[in-house]
Amino acid sequence: IRAVVYTSEAAADIAASRLGQTGGRLCAIVDDAARFNRDAGVTGVLLFDGARFVQYMEGPDDGLQVAYSRVLGASSHSG
Ligand SMILES: Cc1cc2nc3c(=O)[nH]c(=O)nc-3n(C[C@H](O)[C@H](O)[C@H](O)COP(=O)(O)O)c2cc1C
C-alpha cells in the first residue's frame, strides 16, 4: 500500500459552484473519481473549502499511480 496527499486550487467554475450541488460539476468529478478508485483498489478522502482541495489517497502502487495521474491531468484544478 502506497499513499499520496496533495493540495490544489479549484478552477474558477468549480470554486463558483455551490458545495454539494446535486448534478453539479463537483458532483460529477467525485462520482467519476469514486468509480475509478473503486476499480483500482484506491481509497482516501477529498476535502474542499470552496476554493482549495486536499486529497489523501492510498492503495496498491499500480492503481494509485493511474488514479494520481488522472488527478494530475484534471483541468478542474491546478497547482
Ligand atoms: C479535486 C480532484 C480530485 C480527483 N480525484 C480523483 C481520484 O481520486 N481518482 C481518479 O481516478 N480521478 C480523480 N480526479 C479526476 C476526475 O475523476 C476526472 O477524471 C477529471 O476531473 C475530469 O477531467 P477535467 O477536470 O479536466 O474535467 C480528480 C479530479 C479533481 C479535480
mmCIF file of C-alpha atoms and ligand atoms in Angstrom:
data_model
loop_
_atom_site.group_PDB
_atom_site.id
_atom_site.type_symbol
_atom_site.label_atom_id
_atom_site.label_comp_id
_atom_site.label_asym_id
_atom_site.label_seq_id
_atom_site.Cartn_x
_atom_site.Cartn_y
_atom_site.Cartn_z
ATOM 1 C CA ILE A 1 0.000 0.000 0.000
ATOM 2 C CA ARG A 2 1.280 3.450 -1.001
ATOM 3 C CA ALA A 3 -0.228 6.827 -0.200
ATOM 4 C CA VAL A 4 -0.168 10.342 -1.613
ATOM 5 C CA VAL A 5 -1.530 13.610 -0.280
ATOM 6 C CA TYR A 6 -1.700 16.911 -2.198
ATOM 7 C CA THR A 7 -3.352 20.308 -2.160
ATOM 8 C CA SER A 8 -4.607 22.206 -5.230
ATOM 9 C CA GLU A 9 -6.608 25.263 -6.253
ATOM 10 C CA ALA A 10 -10.048 24.723 -7.771
ATOM 11 C CA ALA A 11 -10.695 26.098 -11.267
ATOM 12 C CA ALA A 12 -12.882 29.218 -11.275
ATOM 13 C CA ASP A 13 -16.084 27.451 -12.372
ATOM 14 C CA ILE A 14 -15.716 24.838 -9.632
ATOM 15 C CA ALA A 15 -14.989 27.469 -6.998
ATOM 16 C CA ALA A 16 -18.104 29.369 -8.092
ATOM 17 C CA SER A 17 -20.386 26.320 -7.883
ATOM 18 C CA ARG A 18 -22.263 25.535 -4.695
ATOM 19 C CA LEU A 19 -20.795 22.909 -2.365
ATOM 20 C CA GLY A 20 -22.586 19.585 -2.669
ATOM 21 C CA GLN A 21 -24.803 20.791 -5.500
ATOM 22 C CA THR A 22 -26.525 17.713 -6.932
ATOM 23 C CA GLY A 23 -25.735 17.255 -10.600
ATOM 24 C CA GLY A 24 -23.081 19.975 -10.436
ATOM 25 C CA ARG A 25 -19.576 19.786 -11.824
ATOM 26 C CA LEU A 26 -18.060 18.864 -8.462
ATOM 27 C CA CYS A 27 -20.549 16.000 -8.036
ATOM 28 C CA ALA A 28 -19.626 14.666 -11.477
ATOM 29 C CA ILE A 29 -15.916 14.738 -10.623
ATOM 30 C CA VAL A 30 -16.463 12.958 -7.313
ATOM 31 C CA ASP A 31 -18.688 10.291 -8.918
ATOM 32 C CA ASP A 32 -16.159 9.711 -11.690
ATOM 33 C CA ALA A 33 -13.244 9.579 -9.239
ATOM 34 C CA ALA A 34 -15.040 7.231 -6.830
ATOM 35 C CA ARG A 35 -15.955 4.836 -9.658
ATOM 36 C CA PHE A 36 -12.381 4.730 -10.947
ATOM 37 C CA ASN A 37 -10.868 4.403 -7.459
ATOM 38 C CA ARG A 38 -13.137 1.503 -6.558
ATOM 39 C CA ASP A 39 -11.960 -0.459 -9.595
ATOM 40 C CA ALA A 40 -8.312 0.426 -8.885
ATOM 41 C CA GLY A 41 -8.496 -0.557 -5.192
ATOM 42 C CA VAL A 42 -7.794 3.051 -4.178
ATOM 43 C CA THR A 43 -9.487 4.826 -1.284
ATOM 44 C CA GLY A 44 -9.000 8.050 0.669
ATOM 45 C CA VAL A 45 -10.639 11.368 1.432
ATOM 46 C CA LEU A 46 -11.225 14.578 -0.550
ATOM 47 C CA LEU A 47 -11.705 17.869 1.292
ATOM 48 C CA PHE A 48 -12.901 21.105 -0.377
ATOM 49 C CA ASP A 49 -13.306 24.502 1.294
ATOM 50 C CA GLY A 50 -14.862 26.245 -1.692
ATOM 51 C CA ALA A 51 -11.513 27.264 -3.172
ATOM 52 C CA ARG A 52 -8.900 24.587 -2.425
ATOM 53 C CA PHE A 53 -8.745 20.813 -2.366
ATOM 54 C CA VAL A 54 -6.839 18.478 -0.082
ATOM 55 C CA GLN A 55 -6.906 14.823 -1.081
ATOM 56 C CA TYR A 56 -5.405 11.813 0.629
ATOM 57 C CA MET A 57 -5.320 8.645 -1.491
ATOM 58 C CA GLU A 58 -3.987 5.179 -0.726
ATOM 59 C CA GLY A 59 -3.903 1.843 -2.484
ATOM 60 C CA PRO A 60 -1.734 -0.619 -4.383
ATOM 61 C CA ASP A 61 1.151 1.000 -6.295
ATOM 62 C CA ASP A 62 -0.226 0.371 -9.803
ATOM 63 C CA GLY A 63 -3.779 1.530 -9.036
ATOM 64 C CA LEU A 64 -2.582 4.583 -7.133
ATOM 65 C CA GLN A 65 -0.268 5.643 -9.954
ATOM 66 C CA VAL A 66 -3.084 5.613 -12.501
ATOM 67 C CA ALA A 67 -5.525 7.391 -10.159
ATOM 68 C CA TYR A 68 -2.955 10.058 -9.296
ATOM 69 C CA SER A 69 -2.088 10.577 -12.967
ATOM 70 C CA ARG A 70 -5.806 11.246 -13.554
ATOM 71 C CA VAL A 71 -5.669 13.823 -10.741
ATOM 72 C CA LEU A 72 -2.629 15.474 -12.340
ATOM 73 C CA GLY A 73 -4.365 15.556 -15.729
ATOM 74 C CA ALA A 74 -7.627 17.089 -14.484
ATOM 75 C CA SER A 75 -8.227 20.658 -15.651
ATOM 76 C CA SER A 76 -10.682 21.338 -12.804
ATOM 77 C CA HIS A 77 -7.822 22.265 -10.500
ATOM 78 C CA SER A 78 -4.201 23.367 -10.670
ATOM 79 C CA GLY A 79 -1.079 23.852 -8.622
HETATM 80 C C1 LIG B 1 -10.002 17.534 -6.957
HETATM 81 C C2 LIG B 1 -9.990 16.352 -7.870
HETATM 82 C C3 LIG B 1 -9.831 15.084 -7.331
HETATM 83 C C4 LIG B 1 -9.808 13.967 -8.167
HETATM 84 N N1 LIG B 1 -9.634 12.743 -7.603
HETATM 85 C C5 LIG B 1 -9.562 11.681 -8.411
HETATM 86 C C6 LIG B 1 -9.381 10.386 -7.848
HETATM 87 O O1 LIG B 1 -9.299 10.190 -6.641
HETATM 88 N N2 LIG B 1 -9.296 9.329 -8.700
HETATM 89 C C7 LIG B 1 -9.379 9.494 -10.063
HETATM 90 O O2 LIG B 1 -9.276 8.494 -10.778
HETATM 91 N N3 LIG B 1 -9.583 10.704 -10.619
HETATM 92 C C8 LIG B 1 -9.667 11.786 -9.815
HETATM 93 N N4 LIG B 1 -9.887 13.011 -10.389
HETATM 94 C C9 LIG B 1 -10.109 13.126 -11.851
HETATM 95 C C10 LIG B 1 -11.619 13.162 -12.132
HETATM 96 O O3 LIG B 1 -12.202 11.923 -11.764
HETATM 97 C C11 LIG B 1 -11.906 13.420 -13.621
HETATM 98 O O4 LIG B 1 -11.316 12.410 -14.414
HETATM 99 C C12 LIG B 1 -11.378 14.732 -14.092
HETATM 100 O O5 LIG B 1 -11.646 15.723 -13.134
HETATM 101 C C13 LIG B 1 -12.051 15.093 -15.416
HETATM 102 O O6 LIG B 1 -11.248 15.995 -16.116
HETATM 103 P P1 LIG B 1 -11.456 17.624 -16.003
HETATM 104 O O7 LIG B 1 -11.244 18.013 -14.558
HETATM 105 O O8 LIG B 1 -10.363 18.118 -16.883
HETATM 106 O O9 LIG B 1 -12.842 17.907 -16.471
HETATM 107 C C14 LIG B 1 -9.927 14.129 -9.569
HETATM 108 C C15 LIG B 1 -10.101 15.409 -10.100
HETATM 109 C C16 LIG B 1 -10.126 16.511 -9.273
HETATM 110 C C17 LIG B 1 -10.320 17.868 -9.860
#
